[in-house]
PDB file of N, CA and C in Angstrom:
ATOM      1  N   UNK A   7      40.353 -20.544 -15.652  1.00 87.00           N
ATOM      2  CA  UNK A   7      40.713 -20.755 -13.957  1.00 87.00           C
ATOM      3  C   UNK A   7      40.467 -22.170 -14.156  1.00 87.00           C
ATOM      4  N   UNK A   8      40.951 -23.019 -13.071  1.00 91.00           N
ATOM      5  CA  UNK A   8      40.920 -24.361 -13.189  1.00 91.00           C
ATOM      6  C   UNK A   8      39.467 -24.239 -12.256  1.00 91.00           C
ATOM      7  N   UNK A   9      38.946 -25.825 -12.210  1.00 94.00           N
ATOM      8  CA  UNK A   9      37.592 -26.099 -11.416  1.00 94.00           C
ATOM      9  C   UNK A   9      38.040 -25.961 -10.062  1.00 94.00           C
ATOM     10  N   UNK A  10      39.041 -26.126  -9.515  1.00 94.00           N
ATOM     11  CA  UNK A  10      39.380 -26.117  -8.190  1.00 94.00           C
ATOM     12  C   UNK A  10      39.539 -24.987  -7.588  1.00 94.00           C
ATOM     13  N   UNK A  11      40.282 -23.854  -8.527  1.00 95.00           N
ATOM     14  CA  UNK A  11      40.230 -22.495  -8.233  1.00 95.00           C
ATOM     15  C   UNK A  11      38.959 -21.655  -8.094  1.00 95.00           C
ATOM     16  N   UNK A  12      37.923 -22.306  -9.115  1.00 96.00           N
ATOM     17  CA  UNK A  12      36.502 -21.697  -9.220  1.00 96.00           C
ATOM     18  C   UNK A  12      35.769 -22.342  -7.899  1.00 96.00           C
ATOM     19  N   UNK A  13      35.929 -23.408  -7.510  1.00 96.00           N
ATOM     20  CA  UNK A  13      35.426 -23.977  -6.375  1.00 96.00           C
ATOM     21  C   UNK A  13      36.002 -23.366  -5.183  1.00 96.00           C
ATOM     22  N   UNK A  14      37.203 -22.882  -5.119  1.00 97.00           N
ATOM     23  CA  UNK A  14      37.694 -21.997  -4.163  1.00 97.00           C
ATOM     24  C   UNK A  14      37.020 -21.088  -3.444  1.00 97.00           C
ATOM     25  N   UNK A  15      36.769 -19.913  -4.821  1.00 96.00           N
ATOM     26  CA  UNK A  15      36.358 -18.621  -4.928  1.00 96.00           C
ATOM     27  C   UNK A  15      34.820 -18.703  -4.649  1.00 96.00           C
ATOM     28  N   UNK A  16      33.986 -19.737  -5.268  1.00 97.00           N
ATOM     29  CA  UNK A  16      32.720 -19.640  -4.534  1.00 97.00           C
ATOM     30  C   UNK A  16      32.602 -20.149  -3.281  1.00 97.00           C
ATOM     31  N   UNK A  17      33.297 -21.175  -2.818  1.00 97.00           N
ATOM     32  CA  UNK A  17      33.308 -21.372  -0.905  1.00 97.00           C
ATOM     33  C   UNK A  17      33.818 -20.119  -0.648  1.00 97.00           C
ATOM     34  N   UNK A  18      34.643 -19.305  -1.314  1.00 96.00           N
ATOM     35  CA  UNK A  18      34.905 -18.134  -0.279  1.00 96.00           C
ATOM     36  C   UNK A  18      33.568 -17.007  -0.249  1.00 96.00           C
ATOM     37  N   UNK A  19      33.130 -17.052  -1.126  1.00 97.00           N
ATOM     38  CA  UNK A  19      31.763 -16.143  -1.411  1.00 97.00           C
ATOM     39  C   UNK A  19      30.950 -16.972  -0.417  1.00 97.00           C
ATOM     40  N   UNK A  20      30.348 -18.389  -0.161  1.00 97.00           N
ATOM     41  CA  UNK A  20      29.358 -18.730   0.539  1.00 97.00           C
ATOM     42  C   UNK A  20      30.147 -18.280   2.235  1.00 97.00           C
ATOM     43  N   UNK A  21      31.147 -18.668   2.123  1.00 96.00           N
ATOM     44  CA  UNK A  21      31.894 -18.129   3.990  1.00 96.00           C
ATOM     45  C   UNK A  21      31.572 -16.551   3.749  1.00 96.00           C
ATOM     46  N   UNK A  22      31.543 -15.733   2.885  1.00 95.00           N
ATOM     47  CA  UNK A  22      31.396 -14.232   3.183  1.00 95.00           C
ATOM     48  C   UNK A  22      29.924 -13.380   3.140  1.00 95.00           C
ATOM     49  N   UNK A  23      28.880 -14.910   2.751  1.00 96.00           N
ATOM     50  CA  UNK A  23      27.724 -14.873   2.955  1.00 96.00           C
ATOM     51  C   UNK A  23      27.428 -15.211   4.637  1.00 96.00           C
ATOM     52  N   UNK A  24      27.857 -16.143   5.330  1.00 94.00           N
ATOM     53  CA  UNK A  24      27.482 -16.631   6.196  1.00 94.00           C
ATOM     54  C   UNK A  24      28.595 -15.777   7.473  1.00 94.00           C
ATOM     55  N   UNK A  25      29.379 -14.994   7.259  1.00 94.00           N
ATOM     56  CA  UNK A  25      29.807 -14.000   8.033  1.00 94.00           C
ATOM     57  C   UNK A  25      29.142 -12.349   7.775  1.00 94.00           C
ATOM     58  N   UNK A  26      28.420 -12.304   6.666  1.00 93.00           N
ATOM     59  CA  UNK A  26      27.672 -11.046   6.465  1.00 93.00           C
ATOM     60  C   UNK A  26      26.221 -11.508   7.459  1.00 93.00           C
ATOM     61  N   UNK A  27      25.716 -12.706   7.260  1.00 91.00           N
ATOM     62  CA  UNK A  27      24.578 -13.150   8.129  1.00 91.00           C
ATOM     63  C   UNK A  27      24.955 -12.726   9.945  1.00 91.00           C
ATOM     64  N   UNK A  28      25.927 -13.280  10.232  1.00 92.00           N
ATOM     65  CA  UNK A  28      26.662 -12.808  11.806  1.00 92.00           C
ATOM     66  C   UNK A  28      26.382 -11.378  11.705  1.00 92.00           C
ATOM     67  N   UNK A  29      27.059 -10.819  11.018  1.00 91.00           N
ATOM     68  CA  UNK A  29      27.602  -9.320  11.041  1.00 91.00           C
ATOM     69  C   UNK A  29      26.005  -8.558  10.949  1.00 91.00           C
ATOM     70  N   UNK A  30      25.211  -8.980  10.277  1.00 87.00           N
ATOM     71  CA  UNK A  30      24.101  -8.710  10.203  1.00 87.00           C
ATOM     72  C   UNK A  30      23.046  -8.682  11.526  1.00 87.00           C
ATOM     73  N   UNK A  31      23.242 -10.034  12.045  1.00 86.00           N
ATOM     74  CA  UNK A  31      22.327  -9.836  13.359  1.00 86.00           C
ATOM     75  C   UNK A  31      23.275  -9.734  14.570  1.00 86.00           C
ATOM     76  N   UNK A  32      24.312  -8.924  14.451  1.00 89.00           N
ATOM     77  CA  UNK A  32      25.203  -8.223  15.565  1.00 89.00           C
ATOM     78  C   UNK A  32      24.970  -6.464  15.170  1.00 89.00           C
ATOM     79  N   UNK A  33      24.222  -6.311  14.043  1.00 86.00           N
ATOM     80  CA  UNK A  33      24.169  -4.551  13.690  1.00 86.00           C
ATOM     81  C   UNK A  33      25.082  -4.216  13.207  1.00 86.00           C
ATOM     82  N   UNK A  34      26.215  -5.024  12.776  1.00 89.00           N
ATOM     83  CA  UNK A  34      27.356  -4.362  11.856  1.00 89.00           C
ATOM     84  C   UNK A  34      27.080  -4.499  10.375  1.00 89.00           C
ATOM     85  N   UNK A  35      28.119  -3.582   9.872  1.00 88.00           N
ATOM     86  CA  UNK A  35      27.757  -4.106   8.454  1.00 88.00           C
ATOM     87  C   UNK A  35      28.271  -5.272   7.950  1.00 88.00           C
ATOM     88  N   UNK A  36      27.170  -5.698   6.829  1.00 85.00           N
ATOM     89  CA  UNK A  36      27.617  -6.742   6.444  1.00 85.00           C
ATOM     90  C   UNK A  36      28.416  -6.927   4.943  1.00 85.00           C
ATOM     91  N   UNK A  37      28.756  -6.315   4.646  1.00 85.00           N
ATOM     92  CA  UNK A  37      29.648  -6.085   3.154  1.00 85.00           C
ATOM     93  C   UNK A  37      28.939  -6.829   2.233  1.00 85.00           C
ATOM     94  N   UNK A  38      29.405  -7.422   1.705  1.00 89.00           N
ATOM     95  CA  UNK A  38      29.252  -8.119   0.565  1.00 89.00           C
ATOM     96  C   UNK A  38      29.154  -7.324  -0.749  1.00 89.00           C
ATOM     97  N   UNK A  39      30.391  -6.560  -0.852  1.00 89.00           N
ATOM     98  CA  UNK A  39      30.484  -5.469  -2.040  1.00 89.00           C
ATOM     99  C   UNK A  39      30.335  -6.544  -3.211  1.00 89.00           C
ATOM    100  N   UNK A  40      29.677  -6.002  -4.109  1.00 92.00           N
ATOM    101  CA  UNK A  40      29.941  -6.677  -5.913  1.00 92.00           C
ATOM    102  C   UNK A  40      29.175  -7.942  -5.558  1.00 92.00           C
ATOM    103  N   UNK A  41      28.993  -8.396  -4.846  1.00 92.00           N
ATOM    104  CA  UNK A  41      28.057  -9.714  -4.589  1.00 92.00           C
ATOM    105  C   UNK A  41      27.834 -10.626  -5.866  1.00 92.00           C
ATOM    106  N   UNK A  42      26.660  -9.666  -6.417  1.00 92.00           N
ATOM    107  CA  UNK A  42      26.194  -9.713  -7.676  1.00 92.00           C
ATOM    108  C   UNK A  42      27.037  -9.981  -8.755  1.00 92.00           C
ATOM    109  N   UNK A  43      27.680  -9.274  -9.177  1.00 96.00           N
ATOM    110  CA  UNK A  43      28.885  -8.889 -10.014  1.00 96.00           C
ATOM    111  C   UNK A  43      29.636 -10.189 -10.158  1.00 96.00           C
ATOM    112  N   UNK A  44      30.366 -10.410  -8.765  1.00 95.00           N
ATOM    113  CA  UNK A  44      31.585 -11.593  -8.689  1.00 95.00           C
ATOM    114  C   UNK A  44      30.366 -12.867  -8.644  1.00 95.00           C
ATOM    115  N   UNK A  45      29.564 -13.076  -8.144  1.00 96.00           N
ATOM    116  CA  UNK A  45      28.708 -14.587  -8.687  1.00 96.00           C
ATOM    117  C   UNK A  45      28.203 -14.627 -10.050  1.00 96.00           C
ATOM    118  N   UNK A  46      27.824 -13.921 -10.690  1.00 96.00           N
ATOM    119  CA  UNK A  46      28.054 -13.647 -12.238  1.00 96.00           C
ATOM    120  C   UNK A  46      28.896 -14.113 -12.730  1.00 96.00           C
ATOM    121  N   UNK A  47      30.237 -13.502 -12.428  1.00 96.00           N
ATOM    122  CA  UNK A  47      31.498 -13.933 -13.119  1.00 96.00           C
ATOM    123  C   UNK A  47      32.046 -15.299 -12.844  1.00 96.00           C
ATOM    124  N   UNK A  48      31.694 -15.811 -11.738  1.00 95.00           N
ATOM    125  CA  UNK A  48      31.952 -17.438 -11.435  1.00 95.00           C
ATOM    126  C   UNK A  48      31.073 -18.098 -12.054  1.00 95.00           C
ATOM    127  N   UNK A  49      29.629 -17.892 -12.418  1.00 94.00           N
ATOM    128  CA  UNK A  49      28.773 -18.415 -13.072  1.00 94.00           C
ATOM    129  C   UNK A  49      29.504 -18.778 -14.737  1.00 94.00           C
ATOM    130  N   UNK A  50      30.066 -17.386 -15.046  1.00 95.00           N
ATOM    131  CA  UNK A  50      30.493 -17.611 -16.666  1.00 95.00           C
ATOM    132  C   UNK A  50      31.376 -18.157 -16.565  1.00 95.00           C
ATOM    133  N   UNK A  51      32.431 -18.053 -15.471  1.00 96.00           N
ATOM    134  CA  UNK A  51      33.593 -18.814 -15.953  1.00 96.00           C
ATOM    135  C   UNK A  51      33.260 -20.434 -15.765  1.00 96.00           C
ATOM    136  N   UNK A  52      32.205 -20.990 -14.880  1.00 95.00           N
ATOM    137  CA  UNK A  52      32.100 -22.700 -14.690  1.00 95.00           C
ATOM    138  C   UNK A  52      31.457 -22.989 -15.954  1.00 95.00           C
ATOM    139  N   UNK A  53      30.826 -21.819 -16.624  1.00 94.00           N
ATOM    140  CA  UNK A  53      30.040 -22.120 -18.286  1.00 94.00           C
ATOM    141  C   UNK A  53      31.260 -22.697 -18.952  1.00 94.00           C
ATOM    142  N   UNK A  54      32.395 -22.036 -19.046  1.00 94.00           N
ATOM    143  CA  UNK A  54      33.467 -21.920 -19.869  1.00 94.00           C
ATOM    144  C   UNK A  54      33.929 -23.521 -19.492  1.00 94.00           C
ATOM    145  N   UNK A  55      33.684 -24.153 -18.467  1.00 94.00           N
ATOM    146  CA  UNK A  55      34.766 -25.455 -17.986  1.00 94.00           C
ATOM    147  C   UNK A  55      33.953 -26.270 -18.966  1.00 94.00           C
ATOM    148  N   UNK A  56      34.810 -27.739 -19.115  1.00 94.00           N
ATOM    149  CA  UNK A  56      33.924 -28.651 -19.749  1.00 94.00           C
ATOM    150  C   UNK A  56      33.088 -29.193 -18.808  1.00 94.00           C
ATOM    151  N   UNK A  57      31.811 -29.780 -19.758  1.00 94.00           N
ATOM    152  CA  UNK A  57      30.808 -30.167 -19.107  1.00 94.00           C
ATOM    153  C   UNK A  57      30.694 -30.886 -17.791  1.00 94.00           C
ATOM    154  N   UNK A  58      32.077 -32.071 -17.551  1.00 94.00           N
ATOM    155  CA  UNK A  58      32.382 -32.552 -16.620  1.00 94.00           C
ATOM    156  C   UNK A  58      32.362 -31.749 -15.393  1.00 94.00           C
ATOM    157  N   UNK A  59      33.344 -30.838 -15.711  1.00 93.00           N
ATOM    158  CA  UNK A  59      33.941 -29.915 -14.167  1.00 93.00           C
ATOM    159  C   UNK A  59      32.751 -29.271 -13.771  1.00 93.00           C
ATOM    160  N   UNK A  60      32.275 -28.675 -15.135  1.00 94.00           N
ATOM    161  CA  UNK A  60      30.894 -27.731 -14.300  1.00 94.00           C
ATOM    162  C   UNK A  60      29.776 -28.519 -13.698  1.00 94.00           C
ATOM    163  N   UNK A  61      29.471 -29.542 -14.338  1.00 95.00           N
ATOM    164  CA  UNK A  61      28.784 -30.553 -13.339  1.00 95.00           C
ATOM    165  C   UNK A  61      29.170 -30.982 -12.036  1.00 95.00           C
ATOM    166  N   UNK A  62      30.593 -30.738 -11.790  1.00 95.00           N
ATOM    167  CA  UNK A  62      30.991 -30.870 -10.636  1.00 95.00           C
ATOM    168  C   UNK A  62      30.795 -30.052  -9.798  1.00 95.00           C
ATOM    169  N   UNK A  63      30.528 -28.922  -9.975  1.00 96.00           N
ATOM    170  CA  UNK A  63      30.409 -27.694  -9.232  1.00 96.00           C
ATOM    171  C   UNK A  63      29.177 -27.198  -9.014  1.00 96.00           C
ATOM    172  N   UNK A  64      28.134 -28.459  -9.742  1.00 95.00           N
ATOM    173  CA  UNK A  64      26.687 -27.729  -9.262  1.00 95.00           C
ATOM    174  C   UNK A  64      25.947 -28.018  -8.203  1.00 95.00           C
ATOM    175  N   UNK A  65      26.782 -28.846  -7.097  1.00 96.00           N
ATOM    176  CA  UNK A  65      26.163 -28.856  -5.709  1.00 96.00           C
ATOM    177  C   UNK A  65      26.886 -27.283  -5.060  1.00 96.00           C
ATOM    178  N   UNK A  66      27.953 -26.970  -5.188  1.00 97.00           N
ATOM    179  CA  UNK A  66      28.382 -25.705  -4.474  1.00 97.00           C
ATOM    180  C   UNK A  66      27.726 -24.638  -4.979  1.00 97.00           C
ATOM    181  N   UNK A  67      27.491 -24.609  -5.991  1.00 96.00           N
ATOM    182  CA  UNK A  67      26.764 -23.266  -6.676  1.00 96.00           C
ATOM    183  C   UNK A  67      25.133 -23.353  -6.455  1.00 96.00           C
ATOM    184  N   UNK A  68      24.538 -24.607  -6.028  1.00 97.00           N
ATOM    185  CA  UNK A  68      23.108 -24.687  -5.321  1.00 97.00           C
ATOM    186  C   UNK A  68      23.614 -24.381  -3.972  1.00 97.00           C
ATOM    187  N   UNK A  69      24.574 -24.420  -3.316  1.00 97.00           N
ATOM    188  CA  UNK A  69      24.546 -23.984  -1.975  1.00 97.00           C
ATOM    189  C   UNK A  69      24.630 -22.282  -1.970  1.00 97.00           C
ATOM    190  N   UNK A  70      25.242 -21.908  -2.678  1.00 97.00           N
ATOM    191  CA  UNK A  70      25.739 -20.396  -2.839  1.00 97.00           C
ATOM    192  C   UNK A  70      24.424 -20.049  -3.189  1.00 97.00           C
ATOM    193  N   UNK A  71      23.598 -20.267  -4.049  1.00 96.00           N
ATOM    194  CA  UNK A  71      22.327 -19.835  -4.469  1.00 96.00           C
ATOM    195  C   UNK A  71      21.489 -19.740  -3.289  1.00 96.00           C
ATOM    196  N   UNK A  72      21.249 -20.917  -2.503  1.00 97.00           N
ATOM    197  CA  UNK A  72      20.673 -21.003  -1.343  1.00 97.00           C
ATOM    198  C   UNK A  72      20.917 -20.011  -0.346  1.00 97.00           C
ATOM    199  N   UNK A  73      22.078 -20.165   0.151  1.00 96.00           N
ATOM    200  CA  UNK A  73      22.499 -18.807   0.482  1.00 96.00           C
ATOM    201  C   UNK A  73      22.009 -17.247   0.783  1.00 96.00           C
ATOM    202  N   UNK A  74      22.269 -17.341  -0.794  1.00 95.00           N
ATOM    203  CA  UNK A  74      21.705 -15.440  -1.264  1.00 95.00           C
ATOM    204  C   UNK A  74      20.724 -15.621  -0.812  1.00 95.00           C
ATOM    205  N   UNK A  75      19.604 -16.802  -1.575  1.00 96.00           N
ATOM    206  CA  UNK A  75      18.009 -16.238  -1.389  1.00 96.00           C
ATOM    207  C   UNK A  75      17.830 -16.170   0.398  1.00 96.00           C
ATOM    208  N   UNK A  76      18.642 -16.930   1.049  1.00 95.00           N
ATOM    209  CA  UNK A  76      17.924 -17.214   2.743  1.00 95.00           C
ATOM    210  C   UNK A  76      18.268 -15.275   3.110  1.00 95.00           C
ATOM    211  N   UNK A  77      19.785 -15.340   2.384  1.00 93.00           N
ATOM    212  CA  UNK A  77      20.157 -13.737   3.201  1.00 93.00           C
ATOM    213  C   UNK A  77      19.094 -12.872   2.711  1.00 93.00           C
ATOM    214  N   UNK A  78      18.772 -12.987   0.977  1.00 93.00           N
ATOM    215  CA  UNK A  78      17.937 -12.069   0.815  1.00 93.00           C
ATOM    216  C   UNK A  78      16.426 -11.991   1.470  1.00 93.00           C
ATOM    217  N   UNK A  79      15.974 -12.882   2.063  1.00 94.00           N
ATOM    218  CA  UNK A  79      14.856 -13.052   2.632  1.00 94.00           C
ATOM    219  C   UNK A  79      14.926 -12.606   4.191  1.00 94.00           C
ATOM    220  N   UNK A  80      16.460 -12.755   4.447  1.00 91.00           N
ATOM    221  CA  UNK A  80      16.201 -11.964   6.147  1.00 91.00           C
ATOM    222  C   UNK A  80      16.329 -10.840   6.194  1.00 91.00           C
ATOM    223  N   UNK A  81      16.842 -10.209   4.641  1.00 90.00           N
ATOM    224  CA  UNK A  81      16.904  -8.552   4.753  1.00 90.00           C
ATOM    225  C   UNK A  81      15.501  -8.239   4.629  1.00 90.00           C
ATOM    226  N   UNK A  82      15.050  -8.765   3.881  1.00 93.00           N
ATOM    227  CA  UNK A  82      13.110  -8.602   3.392  1.00 93.00           C
ATOM    228  C   UNK A  82      12.528  -8.345   4.498  1.00 93.00           C
ATOM    229  N   UNK A  83      12.879  -9.062   5.521  1.00 92.00           N
ATOM    230  CA  UNK A  83      12.379  -9.424   6.683  1.00 92.00           C
ATOM    231  C   UNK A  83      12.745  -8.137   7.824  1.00 92.00           C
ATOM    232  N   UNK A  84      14.142  -7.545   7.827  1.00 89.00           N
ATOM    233  CA  UNK A  84      14.353  -6.964   8.425  1.00 89.00           C
ATOM    234  C   UNK A  84      14.065  -5.428   7.965  1.00 89.00           C
ATOM    235  N   UNK A  85      13.566  -5.283   6.759  1.00 90.00           N
ATOM    236  CA  UNK A  85      13.422  -4.177   5.967  1.00 90.00           C
ATOM    237  C   UNK A  85      11.797  -3.719   6.310  1.00 90.00           C
ATOM    238  N   UNK A  86      10.742  -5.259   6.531  1.00 94.00           N
ATOM    239  CA  UNK A  86       9.332  -5.314   6.703  1.00 94.00           C
ATOM    240  C   UNK A  86       9.360  -4.502   8.325  1.00 94.00           C
ATOM    241  N   UNK A  87       9.972  -5.298   8.948  1.00 92.00           N
ATOM    242  CA  UNK A  87      10.260  -4.648  10.669  1.00 92.00           C
ATOM    243  C   UNK A  87      10.495  -3.365  10.771  1.00 92.00           C
ATOM    244  N   UNK A  88      11.371  -2.874  10.076  1.00 91.00           N
ATOM    245  CA  UNK A  88      12.185  -1.410  10.035  1.00 91.00           C
ATOM    246  C   UNK A  88      10.856  -0.661   9.532  1.00 91.00           C
ATOM    247  N   UNK A  89       9.891  -0.765   8.386  1.00 94.00           N
ATOM    248  CA  UNK A  89       9.160  -0.051   7.800  1.00 94.00           C
ATOM    249  C   UNK A  89       7.580  -0.182   8.922  1.00 94.00           C
ATOM    250  N   UNK A  90       7.525  -1.436   9.881  1.00 94.00           N
ATOM    251  CA  UNK A  90       6.461  -1.406  10.548  1.00 94.00           C
ATOM    252  C   UNK A  90       6.484  -0.652  12.180  1.00 94.00           C
ATOM    253  N   UNK A  91       8.106  -0.259  12.266  1.00 94.00           N
ATOM    254  CA  UNK A  91       8.529   0.438  13.293  1.00 94.00           C
ATOM    255  C   UNK A  91       8.119   1.984  13.064  1.00 94.00           C
ATOM    256  N   UNK A  92       8.722   2.139  11.679  1.00 94.00           N
ATOM    257  CA  UNK A  92       8.459   3.527  11.573  1.00 94.00           C
ATOM    258  C   UNK A  92       7.066   4.068  11.449  1.00 94.00           C
ATOM    259  N   UNK A  93       6.162   3.288  10.865  1.00 93.00           N
ATOM    260  CA  UNK A  93       4.599   3.499  10.945  1.00 93.00           C
ATOM    261  C   UNK A  93       3.944   4.033  12.153  1.00 93.00           C
ATOM    262  N   UNK A  94       4.700   3.064  13.233  1.00 95.00           N
ATOM    263  CA  UNK A  94       3.732   2.976  14.383  1.00 95.00           C
ATOM    264  C   UNK A  94       4.636   4.156  15.136  1.00 95.00           C
ATOM    265  N   UNK A  95       5.704   5.066  14.617  1.00 94.00           N
ATOM    266  CA  UNK A  95       6.079   6.047  15.378  1.00 94.00           C
ATOM    267  C   UNK A  95       5.750   7.284  14.906  1.00 94.00           C
ATOM    268  N   UNK A  96       5.361   7.147  13.446  1.00 93.00           N
ATOM    269  CA  UNK A  96       4.593   7.996  12.959  1.00 93.00           C
ATOM    270  C   UNK A  96       3.209   8.239  13.415  1.00 93.00           C
ATOM    271  N   UNK A  97       2.894   6.789  13.839  1.00 93.00           N
ATOM    272  CA  UNK A  97       1.191   7.289  14.116  1.00 93.00           C
ATOM    273  C   UNK A  97       0.977   7.667  15.617  1.00 93.00           C
ATOM    274  N   UNK A  98       1.956   7.357  16.361  1.00 92.00           N
ATOM    275  CA  UNK A  98       2.223   7.829  17.807  1.00 92.00           C
ATOM    276  C   UNK A  98       2.736   9.593  17.704  1.00 92.00           C
ATOM    277  N   UNK A  99       3.377   9.904  16.750  1.00 92.00           N
ATOM    278  CA  UNK A  99       3.734  11.526  17.042  1.00 92.00           C
ATOM    279  C   UNK A  99       2.532  12.002  16.087  1.00 92.00           C
ATOM    280  N   UNK A 100       1.847  11.351  15.372  1.00 92.00           N
ATOM    281  CA  UNK A 100       0.396  12.077  14.810  1.00 92.00           C
ATOM    282  C   UNK A 100      -0.543  12.240  15.990  1.00 92.00           C
ATOM    283  N   UNK A 101      -0.585  11.212  16.882  1.00 91.00           N
ATOM    284  CA  UNK A 101      -1.538  11.278  18.045  1.00 91.00           C
ATOM    285  C   UNK A 101      -1.155  12.058  18.907  1.00 91.00           C
ATOM    286  N   UNK A 102       0.265  12.348  19.523  1.00 91.00           N
ATOM    287  CA  UNK A 102       0.356  13.404  20.362  1.00 91.00           C
ATOM    288  C   UNK A 102       0.503  14.297  19.943  1.00 91.00           C
ATOM    289  N   UNK A 103       0.411  14.838  18.578  1.00 90.00           N
ATOM    290  CA  UNK A 103       0.216  16.437  18.017  1.00 90.00           C
ATOM    291  C   UNK A 103      -1.065  16.363  18.360  1.00 90.00           C
ATOM    292  N   UNK A 104      -1.987  15.624  17.731  1.00 89.00           N
ATOM    293  CA  UNK A 104      -3.536  15.736  18.065  1.00 89.00           C
ATOM    294  C   UNK A 104      -3.897  15.986  19.334  1.00 89.00           C
ATOM    295  N   UNK A 105      -3.360  15.497  20.351  1.00 88.00           N
ATOM    296  CA  UNK A 105      -3.839  15.394  21.944  1.00 88.00           C
ATOM    297  C   UNK A 105      -3.100  16.748  22.421  1.00 88.00           C
ATOM    298  N   UNK A 106      -2.080  17.247  21.674  1.00 88.00           N
ATOM    299  CA  UNK A 106      -1.513  18.266  21.867  1.00 88.00           C
ATOM    300  C   UNK A 106      -2.507  19.977  21.387  1.00 88.00           C
ATOM    301  N   UNK A 107      -2.917  19.381  20.350  1.00 88.00           N
ATOM    302  CA  UNK A 107      -3.661  20.427  19.684  1.00 88.00           C
ATOM    303  C   UNK A 107      -5.322  20.633  20.637  1.00 88.00           C
ATOM    304  N   UNK A 108      -5.542  19.507  21.043  1.00 86.00           N
ATOM    305  CA  UNK A 108      -6.646  19.746  21.828  1.00 86.00           C
ATOM    306  C   UNK A 108      -6.606  19.723  23.396  1.00 86.00           C
ATOM    307  N   UNK A 109      -5.633  19.523  23.589  1.00 75.00           N
ATOM    308  CA  UNK A 109      -5.391  20.326  24.998  1.00 75.00           C
ATOM    309  C   UNK A 109      -5.506  22.005  24.647  1.00 75.00           C
ATOM    310  N   UNK A 110      -4.675  22.356  23.729  1.00 66.00           N
ATOM    311  CA  UNK A 110      -4.721  23.976  23.546  1.00 66.00           C
ATOM    312  C   UNK A 110      -5.960  24.254  23.396  1.00 66.00           C
ATOM    313  N   UNK A 111      -7.068  23.867  22.626  1.00 65.00           N
ATOM    314  CA  UNK A 111      -8.312  24.098  22.594  1.00 65.00           C
ATOM    315  C   UNK A 111      -9.339  23.678  23.621  1.00 65.00           C
ATOM    316  N   UNK A 112      -8.714  23.507  24.809  1.00 55.00           N
ATOM    317  CA  UNK A 112      -9.299  22.852  25.742  1.00 55.00           C
ATOM    318  C   UNK A 112      -9.369  23.896  26.821  1.00 55.00           C
TER     319      UNK A 112
END
């Protein structure tokens, strides 16, 4: 695969991540099917290029890496918030159950 083809493929993955972030913010399925495997394959193909060509792709690979890290952090934050909500709901249900039991005893 040529440098230009790889650059286009990597740019496509960056655009996918940007769209995934938009979809996530709207509560939609964010996709990114097999993104890890596709990134790994692109990186392997970059290493197969000449040193000169692979060095030229470094900035776009850094952009891809940064976008993936940021998206991962956003998913982690959402997961943490969902866990907090679940914990609060479980605590509220437990308190309601205790109040109901205490009301039955009184």
